[in-house]
mmCIF file of C-alpha atoms in Angstrom:
data_model
loop_
_atom_site.group_PDB
_atom_site.id
_atom_site.type_symbol
_atom_site.label_atom_id
_atom_site.label_comp_id
_atom_site.label_asym_id
_atom_site.label_seq_id
_atom_site.Cartn_x
_atom_site.Cartn_y
_atom_site.Cartn_z
ATOM 1 C CA UNK A 52 46.422 98.766 83.859
ATOM 2 C CA UNK A 53 50.105 98.238 84.646
ATOM 3 C CA UNK A 54 50.988 101.552 83.012
ATOM 4 C CA UNK A 55 48.695 103.413 85.397
ATOM 5 C CA UNK A 56 50.525 102.172 88.482
ATOM 6 C CA UNK A 57 53.501 104.007 90.058
ATOM 7 C CA UNK A 58 56.997 102.839 89.049
ATOM 8 C CA UNK A 59 57.506 101.085 92.380
ATOM 9 C CA UNK A 60 54.353 98.987 91.830
ATOM 10 C CA UNK A 61 54.826 97.687 88.338
ATOM 11 C CA UNK A 62 54.357 100.766 86.175
ATOM 12 C CA UNK A 63 56.374 101.836 83.153
ATOM 13 C CA UNK A 64 59.988 102.922 83.707
ATOM 14 C CA UNK A 65 61.816 104.674 80.894
ATOM 15 C CA UNK A 66 65.529 104.132 80.381
ATOM 16 C CA UNK A 67 67.364 106.682 78.226
ATOM 17 C CA UNK A 68 70.450 105.649 76.285
ATOM 18 C CA UNK A 69 72.563 107.889 74.031
ATOM 19 C CA UNK A 70 74.296 106.169 71.152
ATOM 20 C CA UNK A 71 76.624 107.328 68.374
ATOM 21 C CA UNK A 72 75.000 106.726 65.004
ATOM 22 C CA UNK A 73 77.060 105.745 61.958
ATOM 23 C CA UNK A 74 75.000 106.705 58.881
ATOM 24 C CA UNK A 75 77.523 105.025 56.540
ATOM 25 C CA UNK A 76 77.887 101.842 58.582
ATOM 26 C CA UNK A 77 81.465 100.560 58.801
ATOM 27 C CA UNK A 78 82.890 103.177 56.420
ATOM 28 C CA UNK A 79 85.720 105.066 58.160
ATOM 29 C CA UNK A 80 84.345 103.896 61.493
ATOM 30 C CA UNK A 81 87.760 103.700 63.117
ATOM 31 C CA UNK A 82 88.574 107.203 61.878
ATOM 32 C CA UNK A 83 85.345 108.641 63.295
ATOM 33 C CA UNK A 84 85.898 106.794 66.574
ATOM 34 C CA UNK A 85 83.875 107.155 69.782
ATOM 35 C CA UNK A 86 83.850 108.293 73.395
ATOM 36 C CA UNK A 87 82.703 105.742 75.965
ATOM 37 C CA UNK A 88 82.619 105.792 79.740
ATOM 38 C CA UNK A 89 83.563 102.596 81.522
ATOM 39 C CA UNK A 90 84.980 101.548 84.889
ATOM 40 C CA UNK A 91 88.383 102.978 83.926
ATOM 41 C CA UNK A 92 86.938 106.341 82.928
ATOM 42 C CA UNK A 93 86.485 107.738 79.445
ATOM 43 C CA UNK A 94 87.714 105.687 76.512
ATOM 44 C CA UNK A 95 88.238 108.006 73.553
ATOM 45 C CA UNK A 96 89.198 107.070 70.018
ATOM 46 C CA UNK A 97 89.373 108.695 66.584
ATOM 47 C CA UNK A 98 87.934 112.088 65.715
ATOM 48 C CA UNK A 99 85.236 111.733 68.382
ATOM 49 C CA UNK A 100 87.905 111.271 71.029
ATOM 50 C CA UNK A 101 90.438 113.796 69.761
ATOM 51 C CA UNK A 102 87.843 116.562 69.302
ATOM 52 C CA UNK A 103 85.529 115.637 72.163
ATOM 53 C CA UNK A 104 85.924 119.095 73.728
ATOM 54 C CA UNK A 105 84.681 120.769 70.550
ATOM 55 C CA UNK A 106 81.940 118.231 69.838
ATOM 56 C CA UNK A 107 80.604 117.849 73.358
ATOM 57 C CA UNK A 108 79.307 121.363 74.022
ATOM 58 C CA UNK A 109 78.221 122.470 77.516
ATOM 59 C CA UNK A 110 75.523 120.844 79.611
ATOM 60 C CA UNK A 111 72.757 123.064 80.911
ATOM 61 C CA UNK A 112 71.257 123.304 84.415
ATOM 62 C CA UNK A 113 67.548 123.238 85.215
ATOM 63 C CA UNK A 114 66.156 123.288 88.764
ATOM 64 C CA UNK A 115 62.958 121.382 89.547
ATOM 65 C CA UNK A 116 60.632 121.282 92.528
ATOM 66 C CA UNK A 117 58.244 118.672 93.897
ATOM 67 C CA UNK A 118 54.545 119.623 93.730
ATOM 68 C CA UNK A 119 51.258 117.868 94.418
ATOM 69 C CA UNK A 120 50.829 114.248 93.297
ATOM 70 C CA UNK A 121 54.620 113.787 93.680
ATOM 71 C CA UNK A 122 55.340 115.436 90.351
ATOM 72 C CA UNK A 123 58.506 117.331 89.488
ATOM 73 C CA UNK A 124 58.145 120.584 87.571
ATOM 74 C CA UNK A 125 60.540 123.359 86.552
ATOM 75 C CA UNK A 126 61.317 125.778 89.363
ATOM 76 C CA UNK A 127 60.851 129.189 87.749
ATOM 77 C CA UNK A 128 62.196 130.942 90.847
ATOM 78 C CA UNK A 129 65.659 129.430 90.303
ATOM 79 C CA UNK A 130 68.191 130.381 87.664
ATOM 80 C CA UNK A 131 68.537 127.958 84.769
ATOM 81 C CA UNK A 132 71.476 127.679 82.412
ATOM 82 C CA UNK A 133 70.704 126.801 78.816
ATOM 83 C CA UNK A 134 72.809 124.045 77.216
ATOM 84 C CA UNK A 135 75.239 125.006 74.463
ATOM 85 C CA UNK A 136 75.388 122.766 71.413
ATOM 86 C CA UNK A 137 78.738 121.314 70.485
ATOM 87 C CA UNK A 138 80.539 122.407 67.369
ATOM 88 C CA UNK A 139 80.763 120.355 64.180
ATOM 89 C CA UNK A 140 83.937 118.875 62.700
ATOM 90 C CA UNK A 141 84.216 118.883 58.914
ATOM 91 C CA UNK A 142 86.616 116.221 57.647
ATOM 92 C CA UNK A 143 88.605 116.079 54.428
ATOM 93 C CA UNK A 144 87.286 112.566 53.693
ATOM 94 C CA UNK A 145 85.424 112.029 50.432
ATOM 95 C CA UNK A 146 82.731 109.435 51.120
ATOM 96 C CA UNK A 147 82.767 108.178 47.501
ATOM 97 C CA UNK A 148 86.554 107.651 47.511
ATOM 98 C CA UNK A 149 86.276 106.078 50.972
ATOM 99 C CA UNK A 150 83.676 103.632 49.661
ATOM 100 C CA UNK A 151 85.773 102.712 46.611
ATOM 101 C CA UNK A 152 88.908 102.215 48.727
ATOM 102 C CA UNK A 153 87.043 100.137 51.310
ATOM 103 C CA UNK A 154 85.553 97.830 48.684
ATOM 104 C CA UNK A 155 88.861 97.452 46.839
ATOM 105 C CA UNK A 156 90.758 96.529 49.987
ATOM 106 C CA UNK A 157 88.118 94.072 51.171
ATOM 107 C CA UNK A 158 88.276 92.280 47.806
ATOM 108 C CA UNK A 159 91.963 91.618 48.459
ATOM 109 C CA UNK A 160 91.679 90.703 52.150
ATOM 110 C CA UNK A 161 88.505 88.630 52.502
ATOM 111 C CA UNK A 162 89.538 85.599 50.376
ATOM 112 C CA UNK A 163 92.911 85.185 52.130
ATOM 113 C CA UNK A 164 92.542 84.137 55.766
ATOM 114 C CA UNK A 165 96.302 84.520 56.286
ATOM 115 C CA UNK A 166 95.993 88.304 56.031
ATOM 116 C CA UNK A 167 95.571 89.718 59.536
ATOM 117 C CA UNK A 168 95.510 93.427 58.742
ATOM 118 C CA UNK A 169 95.400 95.790 55.794
ATOM 119 C CA UNK A 170 95.143 99.541 55.443
ATOM 120 C CA UNK A 171 94.811 102.052 52.637
ATOM 121 C CA UNK A 172 95.154 105.835 52.592
ATOM 122 C CA UNK A 173 94.322 108.158 49.691
ATOM 123 C CA UNK A 174 95.706 111.684 50.033
ATOM 124 C CA UNK A 175 95.664 114.879 48.004
ATOM 125 C CA UNK A 176 99.250 115.527 46.919
ATOM 126 C CA UNK A 177 99.449 119.309 47.254
ATOM 127 C CA UNK A 178 97.228 119.875 50.292
ATOM 128 C CA UNK A 179 97.989 116.726 52.291
ATOM 129 C CA UNK A 180 94.229 116.254 52.773
ATOM 130 C CA UNK A 181 93.301 112.619 53.426
ATOM 131 C CA UNK A 182 90.443 111.601 51.127
ATOM 132 C CA UNK A 183 90.117 108.029 52.379
ATOM 133 C CA UNK A 184 91.513 106.015 55.273
ATOM 134 C CA UNK A 185 90.609 102.335 55.506
ATOM 135 C CA UNK A 186 91.736 100.082 58.381
ATOM 136 C CA UNK A 187 90.777 96.415 58.168
ATOM 137 C CA UNK A 188 91.546 93.940 60.961
ATOM 138 C CA UNK A 189 90.611 90.259 61.169
ATOM 139 C CA UNK A 190 89.255 89.498 64.642
ATOM 140 C CA UNK A 191 89.410 86.236 66.599
ATOM 141 C CA UNK A 192 86.257 85.021 64.842
ATOM 142 C CA UNK A 193 87.823 85.535 61.430
ATOM 143 C CA UNK A 194 85.631 88.538 60.629
ATOM 144 C CA UNK A 195 87.137 91.580 58.908
ATOM 145 C CA UNK A 196 86.202 94.822 60.623
ATOM 146 C CA UNK A 197 87.244 98.437 61.244
ATOM 147 C CA UNK A 198 88.408 98.064 64.862
ATOM 148 C CA UNK A 199 92.035 99.293 64.888
ATOM 149 C CA UNK A 200 93.587 102.362 63.289
ATOM 150 C CA UNK A 201 96.569 100.613 61.729
ATOM 151 C CA UNK A 202 97.560 103.672 59.696
ATOM 152 C CA UNK A 203 98.421 105.568 62.884
ATOM 153 C CA UNK A 204 99.270 103.018 65.540
ATOM 154 C CA UNK A 205 101.062 100.183 63.708
ATOM 155 C CA UNK A 206 104.743 101.121 63.716
ATOM 156 C CA UNK A 207 106.648 98.229 62.137
ATOM 157 C CA UNK A 208 109.554 97.386 59.871
ATOM 158 C CA UNK A 209 108.309 98.742 56.515
ATOM 159 C CA UNK A 210 110.140 96.286 54.275
ATOM 160 C CA UNK A 211 110.916 96.914 50.633
ATOM 161 C CA UNK A 212 108.958 100.159 50.259
ATOM 162 C CA UNK A 213 111.853 101.651 52.258
ATOM 163 C CA UNK A 214 114.376 100.924 49.496
ATOM 164 C CA UNK A 215 113.204 104.148 47.874
ATOM 165 C CA UNK A 216 114.316 106.046 50.992
ATOM 166 C CA UNK A 217 117.818 104.589 50.728
ATOM 167 C CA UNK A 218 117.893 105.268 46.993
ATOM 168 C CA UNK A 219 116.915 108.911 47.538
ATOM 169 C CA UNK A 220 119.836 109.294 49.954
ATOM 170 C CA UNK A 221 122.321 107.680 47.583
ATOM 171 C CA UNK A 222 121.175 109.848 44.679
ATOM 172 C CA UNK A 223 121.039 113.055 46.712
ATOM 173 C CA UNK A 224 124.559 112.490 48.056
ATOM 174 C CA UNK A 225 125.699 111.732 44.498
ATOM 175 C CA UNK A 226 127.044 108.348 45.487
ATOM 176 C CA UNK A 227 125.348 106.596 42.571
ATOM 177 C CA UNK A 228 123.252 107.075 39.463
ATOM 178 C CA UNK A 229 120.479 104.764 38.311
ATOM 179 C CA UNK A 230 122.892 103.434 35.678
ATOM 180 C CA UNK A 231 125.680 102.681 38.214
ATOM 181 C CA UNK A 232 126.633 99.009 38.131
ATOM 182 C CA UNK A 233 127.906 96.921 41.057
ATOM 183 C CA UNK A 234 129.222 93.333 41.210
ATOM 184 C CA UNK A 235 126.542 90.698 41.774
ATOM 185 C CA UNK A 236 128.785 88.443 43.950
ATOM 186 C CA UNK A 237 126.164 85.708 43.571
ATOM 187 C CA UNK A 238 123.945 87.692 45.961
ATOM 188 C CA UNK A 239 126.314 87.110 48.881
ATOM 189 C CA UNK A 240 127.182 89.769 51.456
ATOM 190 C CA UNK A 241 128.792 89.122 54.836
ATOM 191 C CA UNK A 242 126.277 88.917 57.718
ATOM 192 C CA UNK A 243 123.321 88.927 55.306
ATOM 193 C CA UNK A 244 121.230 86.154 53.808
ATOM 194 C CA UNK A 245 121.997 85.340 50.188
ATOM 195 C CA UNK A 246 119.682 87.156 47.786
ATOM 196 C CA UNK A 247 118.009 84.604 45.531
ATOM 197 C CA UNK A 248 116.917 87.388 43.141
ATOM 198 C CA UNK A 249 120.566 87.970 42.210
ATOM 199 C CA UNK A 250 121.136 84.290 41.388
ATOM 200 C CA UNK A 251 118.064 84.364 39.140
ATOM 201 C CA UNK A 252 119.387 87.548 37.515
ATOM 202 C CA UNK A 253 122.834 86.016 36.839
ATOM 203 C CA UNK A 254 121.267 82.967 35.194
ATOM 204 C CA UNK A 255 118.857 85.005 33.074
ATOM 205 C CA UNK A 256 121.188 87.853 32.032
ATOM 206 C CA UNK A 257 124.538 86.020 32.027
ATOM 207 C CA UNK A 258 126.093 89.040 33.775
ATOM 208 C CA UNK A 259 128.274 89.531 36.833
ATOM 209 C CA UNK A 260 127.187 93.133 37.419
ATOM 210 C CA UNK A 261 123.794 94.731 38.031
ATOM 211 C CA UNK A 262 122.606 98.344 37.789
ATOM 212 C CA UNK A 263 120.998 100.277 40.640
ATOM 213 C CA UNK A 264 117.805 100.623 38.605
ATOM 214 C CA UNK A 265 117.620 96.878 37.973
ATOM 215 C CA UNK A 266 118.150 96.291 41.697
ATOM 216 C CA UNK A 267 115.099 98.431 42.489
ATOM 217 C CA UNK A 268 112.999 96.827 39.766
ATOM 218 C CA UNK A 269 113.568 93.345 41.170
ATOM 219 C CA UNK A 270 113.560 94.636 44.791
ATOM 220 C CA UNK A 271 116.990 93.200 45.616
ATOM 221 C CA UNK A 272 118.004 93.346 49.274
ATOM 222 C CA UNK A 273 121.602 92.649 48.296
ATOM 223 C CA UNK A 274 121.899 95.688 46.023
ATOM 224 C CA UNK A 275 120.785 98.176 48.656
ATOM 225 C CA UNK A 276 122.719 96.628 51.529
ATOM 226 C CA UNK A 277 125.833 96.607 49.350
ATOM 227 C CA UNK A 278 125.392 100.270 48.382
ATOM 228 C CA UNK A 279 124.790 101.449 51.947
ATOM 229 C CA UNK A 280 127.821 99.594 53.298
ATOM 230 C CA UNK A 281 130.008 100.584 50.360
ATOM 231 C CA UNK A 282 129.369 104.312 50.749
ATOM 232 C CA UNK A 283 128.451 104.861 54.410
ATOM 233 C CA UNK A 284 130.328 102.310 56.520
ATOM 234 C CA UNK A 285 132.738 105.023 57.695
ATOM 235 C CA UNK A 286 129.991 107.604 58.202
ATOM 236 C CA UNK A 287 126.684 105.802 58.984
ATOM 237 C CA UNK A 288 125.194 108.907 60.573
ATOM 238 C CA UNK A 289 125.238 110.643 57.186
ATOM 239 C CA UNK A 290 122.929 107.900 55.950
ATOM 240 C CA UNK A 291 120.568 107.641 58.949
ATOM 241 C CA UNK A 292 120.511 111.413 59.389
ATOM 242 C CA UNK A 293 118.806 111.818 56.034
ATOM 243 C CA UNK A 294 115.829 109.847 57.323
ATOM 244 C CA UNK A 295 115.091 112.668 59.755
ATOM 245 C CA UNK A 296 114.976 115.110 56.849
ATOM 246 C CA UNK A 297 112.360 112.863 55.266
ATOM 247 C CA UNK A 298 110.067 113.079 58.317
ATOM 248 C CA UNK A 299 110.825 109.680 59.851
ATOM 249 C CA UNK A 300 112.752 110.940 62.871
ATOM 250 C CA UNK A 301 110.623 113.882 63.955
ATOM 251 C CA UNK A 302 107.395 112.706 65.587
ATOM 252 C CA UNK A 303 104.943 115.217 64.118
ATOM 253 C CA UNK A 304 101.362 115.227 65.330
ATOM 254 C CA UNK A 305 98.289 114.163 63.390
ATOM 255 C CA UNK A 306 94.717 115.440 63.809
ATOM 256 C CA UNK A 307 93.739 112.134 65.418
ATOM 257 C CA UNK A 308 95.638 111.427 68.617
ATOM 258 C CA UNK A 309 97.708 108.266 68.902
ATOM 259 C CA UNK A 310 100.158 108.496 65.988
ATOM 260 C CA UNK A 311 103.018 106.147 66.859
ATOM 261 C CA UNK A 312 106.589 107.353 66.625
ATOM 262 C CA UNK A 313 109.283 106.055 64.296
ATOM 263 C CA UNK A 314 112.476 104.278 65.291
ATOM 264 C CA UNK A 315 115.572 104.831 63.185
ATOM 265 C CA UNK A 316 118.853 103.165 64.313
ATOM 266 C CA UNK A 317 121.220 105.637 65.926
ATOM 267 C CA UNK A 318 124.941 105.230 65.108
ATOM 268 C CA UNK A 319 125.788 107.144 68.308
ATOM 269 C CA UNK A 320 124.412 104.209 70.294
ATOM 270 C CA UNK A 321 127.677 102.265 70.268
ATOM 271 C CA UNK A 322 126.278 99.426 72.389
ATOM 272 C CA UNK A 323 123.479 98.522 70.004
ATOM 273 C CA UNK A 324 124.229 99.926 66.559
ATOM 274 C CA UNK A 325 126.193 97.777 64.109
ATOM 275 C CA UNK A 326 126.953 97.998 60.407
ATOM 276 C CA UNK A 327 124.416 95.213 59.937
ATOM 277 C CA UNK A 328 121.786 97.721 61.058
ATOM 278 C CA UNK A 329 123.037 100.087 58.365
ATOM 279 C CA UNK A 330 122.705 97.458 55.649
ATOM 280 C CA UNK A 331 119.328 96.280 56.929
ATOM 281 C CA UNK A 332 117.876 99.788 57.124
ATOM 282 C CA UNK A 333 118.694 100.302 53.444
ATOM 283 C CA UNK A 334 116.155 97.629 52.447
ATOM 284 C CA UNK A 335 113.495 98.292 55.075
ATOM 285 C CA UNK A 336 114.486 96.529 58.281
ATOM 286 C CA UNK A 337 116.174 97.475 61.590
ATOM 287 C CA UNK A 338 113.810 100.474 61.840
ATOM 288 C CA UNK A 339 110.107 101.005 62.467
ATOM 289 C CA UNK A 340 107.687 103.490 60.886
ATOM 290 C CA UNK A 341 103.929 103.890 60.481
ATOM 291 C CA UNK A 342 102.072 103.693 57.157
ATOM 292 C CA UNK A 343 101.230 107.394 57.539
ATOM 293 C CA UNK A 344 104.920 108.357 57.709
ATOM 294 C CA UNK A 345 105.639 106.224 54.636
ATOM 295 C CA UNK A 346 102.742 107.864 52.783
ATOM 296 C CA UNK A 347 104.030 111.363 53.597
ATOM 297 C CA UNK A 348 107.469 110.438 52.208
ATOM 298 C CA UNK A 349 106.151 109.040 48.917
ATOM 299 C CA UNK A 350 103.769 111.958 48.599
ATOM 300 C CA UNK A 351 106.762 114.310 48.762
ATOM 301 C CA UNK A 352 108.215 112.644 45.648
ATOM 302 C CA UNK A 353 104.960 113.316 43.811
ATOM 303 C CA UNK A 354 104.892 116.843 45.280
ATOM 304 C CA UNK A 355 108.203 117.970 43.756
ATOM 305 C CA UNK A 356 110.081 117.273 46.988
ATOM 306 C CA UNK A 357 107.767 119.204 49.341
ATOM 307 C CA UNK A 358 106.950 117.157 52.465
ATOM 308 C CA UNK A 359 103.482 118.118 53.741
ATOM 309 C CA UNK A 360 101.881 116.904 56.936
ATOM 310 C CA UNK A 361 98.841 114.710 56.310
ATOM 311 C CA UNK A 362 95.599 116.125 57.732
ATOM 312 C CA UNK A 363 92.079 114.786 58.015
ATOM 313 C CA UNK A 364 90.230 117.724 59.618
ATOM 314 C CA UNK A 365 89.230 120.595 57.349
ATOM 315 C CA UNK A 366 87.206 122.939 59.581
ATOM 316 C CA UNK A 367 85.575 123.394 62.963
ATOM 317 C CA UNK A 368 82.055 124.797 62.472
ATOM 318 C CA UNK A 369 79.670 126.568 64.823
ATOM 319 C CA UNK A 370 76.077 126.916 63.629
ATOM 320 C CA UNK A 371 77.316 126.148 60.127
ATOM 321 C CA UNK A 372 79.981 128.852 60.110
ATOM 322 C CA UNK A 373 83.719 128.034 60.231
ATOM 323 C CA UNK A 374 85.477 129.154 63.424
ATOM 324 C CA UNK A 375 88.736 127.393 62.607
ATOM 325 C CA UNK A 376 90.193 126.258 59.276
ATOM 326 C CA UNK A 377 93.148 123.878 59.029
ATOM 327 C CA UNK A 378 95.713 124.856 56.423
ATOM 328 C CA UNK A 379 98.385 122.849 54.621
ATOM 329 C CA UNK A 380 101.449 122.524 56.846
ATOM 330 C CA UNK A 381 104.922 121.874 55.461
ATOM 331 C CA UNK A 382 107.283 119.599 57.371
ATOM 332 C CA UNK A 383 110.083 120.213 54.877
ATOM 333 C CA UNK A 384 109.895 122.448 51.822
ATOM 334 C CA UNK A 385 112.364 120.286 49.891
ATOM 335 C CA UNK A 386 113.633 116.866 50.906
ATOM 336 C CA UNK A 387 115.605 116.403 47.684
ATOM 337 C CA UNK A 388 116.736 118.151 44.528
ATOM 338 C CA UNK A 389 114.692 118.192 41.325
ATOM 339 C CA UNK A 390 117.249 115.902 39.686
ATOM 340 C CA UNK A 391 116.890 113.313 42.471
ATOM 341 C CA UNK A 392 113.120 113.584 42.344
ATOM 342 C CA UNK A 393 113.051 113.041 38.578
ATOM 343 C CA UNK A 394 115.334 110.010 38.871
ATOM 344 C CA UNK A 395 113.105 108.505 41.574
ATOM 345 C CA UNK A 396 109.949 108.979 39.533
ATOM 346 C CA UNK A 397 111.636 107.267 36.571
ATOM 347 C CA UNK A 398 112.843 104.427 38.802
ATOM 348 C CA UNK A 399 109.460 103.919 40.495
ATOM 349 C CA UNK A 400 107.771 103.936 37.102
ATOM 350 C CA UNK A 401 110.215 101.247 35.960
ATOM 351 C CA UNK A 402 109.234 99.085 38.964
ATOM 352 C CA UNK A 403 105.729 98.923 37.471
ATOM 353 C CA UNK A 404 106.669 98.557 33.803
ATOM 354 C CA UNK A 405 109.608 96.157 34.231
ATOM 355 C CA UNK A 406 109.635 94.876 37.793
ATOM 356 C CA UNK A 407 107.685 93.623 40.796
ATOM 357 C CA UNK A 408 104.816 96.093 40.325
ATOM 358 C CA UNK A 409 103.801 94.494 37.026
ATOM 359 C CA UNK A 410 100.163 93.987 38.128
ATOM 360 C CA UNK A 411 99.592 97.715 37.574
ATOM 361 C CA UNK A 412 101.352 97.793 34.234
ATOM 362 C CA UNK A 413 98.052 97.908 32.326
ATOM 363 C CA UNK A 414 96.316 100.395 34.639
ATOM 364 C CA UNK A 415 94.308 103.164 32.970
ATOM 365 C CA UNK A 416 96.754 105.786 34.199
ATOM 366 C CA UNK A 417 100.524 105.672 34.555
ATOM 367 C CA UNK A 418 101.510 104.308 37.965
ATOM 368 C CA UNK A 419 104.819 104.741 39.768
ATOM 369 C CA UNK A 420 105.372 102.894 43.024
ATOM 370 C CA UNK A 421 107.202 100.280 45.044
ATOM 371 C CA UNK A 422 106.117 96.838 46.207
#
């Protein structure tokens, strides 16, 4: 009986709500993103936000008129405008690789409550096509979820993975070879904390010198600070300038809006730049970069020196047909010589076989990388 009454007298009132569906649950949820309307206007994130114009389409117009029994019907005497469906966005993501990466990262993060964030990106070397992008963040309740895109927005001091950047510069400028030896000095360098790794090395090897390759294998801060100060103290801009060639200075755009910029110390800034910044940058501090910038740099080593821009959108489709296809874009055709590239691959392989990357020593394929 209630359903037969008008809305104002207790009848049924229908509320319509549109909601974005995620068929794969949390997988790549922060990459897919959303568009929401709140008191501050539209809140747009991820692919949904960046490509809202393409996805949204055009709303139609239909005129109605009031007839007997207070019913609204279509007014055929007025002009109606049919709605236009939005276009589709085809991503480069591979859902199987995304699933594997997500599970692998969660296995590392979930047991350790001290880990706040973790991210993982898998990218095709030649094309720069992102096959998986996982962003895990531990919220205030201790739950791990895909709520922040750390790969794009978290610009921080990269730490020891940046030693490879300094090593590339030293090799490319022919300042050192992997076999070059420097004094250990008990791990002491003015204005820097003593490097305990060097003391351990002196005790184990009974030597007062260490090679550049050994310094990378053990991830010695002392070795790379020493080398940067030894060869670039009188010309620090030659050292920092190389970082722009590697894609860290130029703020290129990504398919998803919101990619943070990098900060590399500028020797021209006499008020703030010191030689300590030079030594710190060589082992991954005093500057800030995003994980995506770091990925592009390492990918260039695997790609014979060619620096390609990462991309996550493959095509824009209309009624199943492509209207726009995104091609591989080069940021730098060659960031280093073949000789430098070969030396870096050998050094990064040695990190896994002899150094801090030993956990991947028995992997089913050969791994080269930096902790």
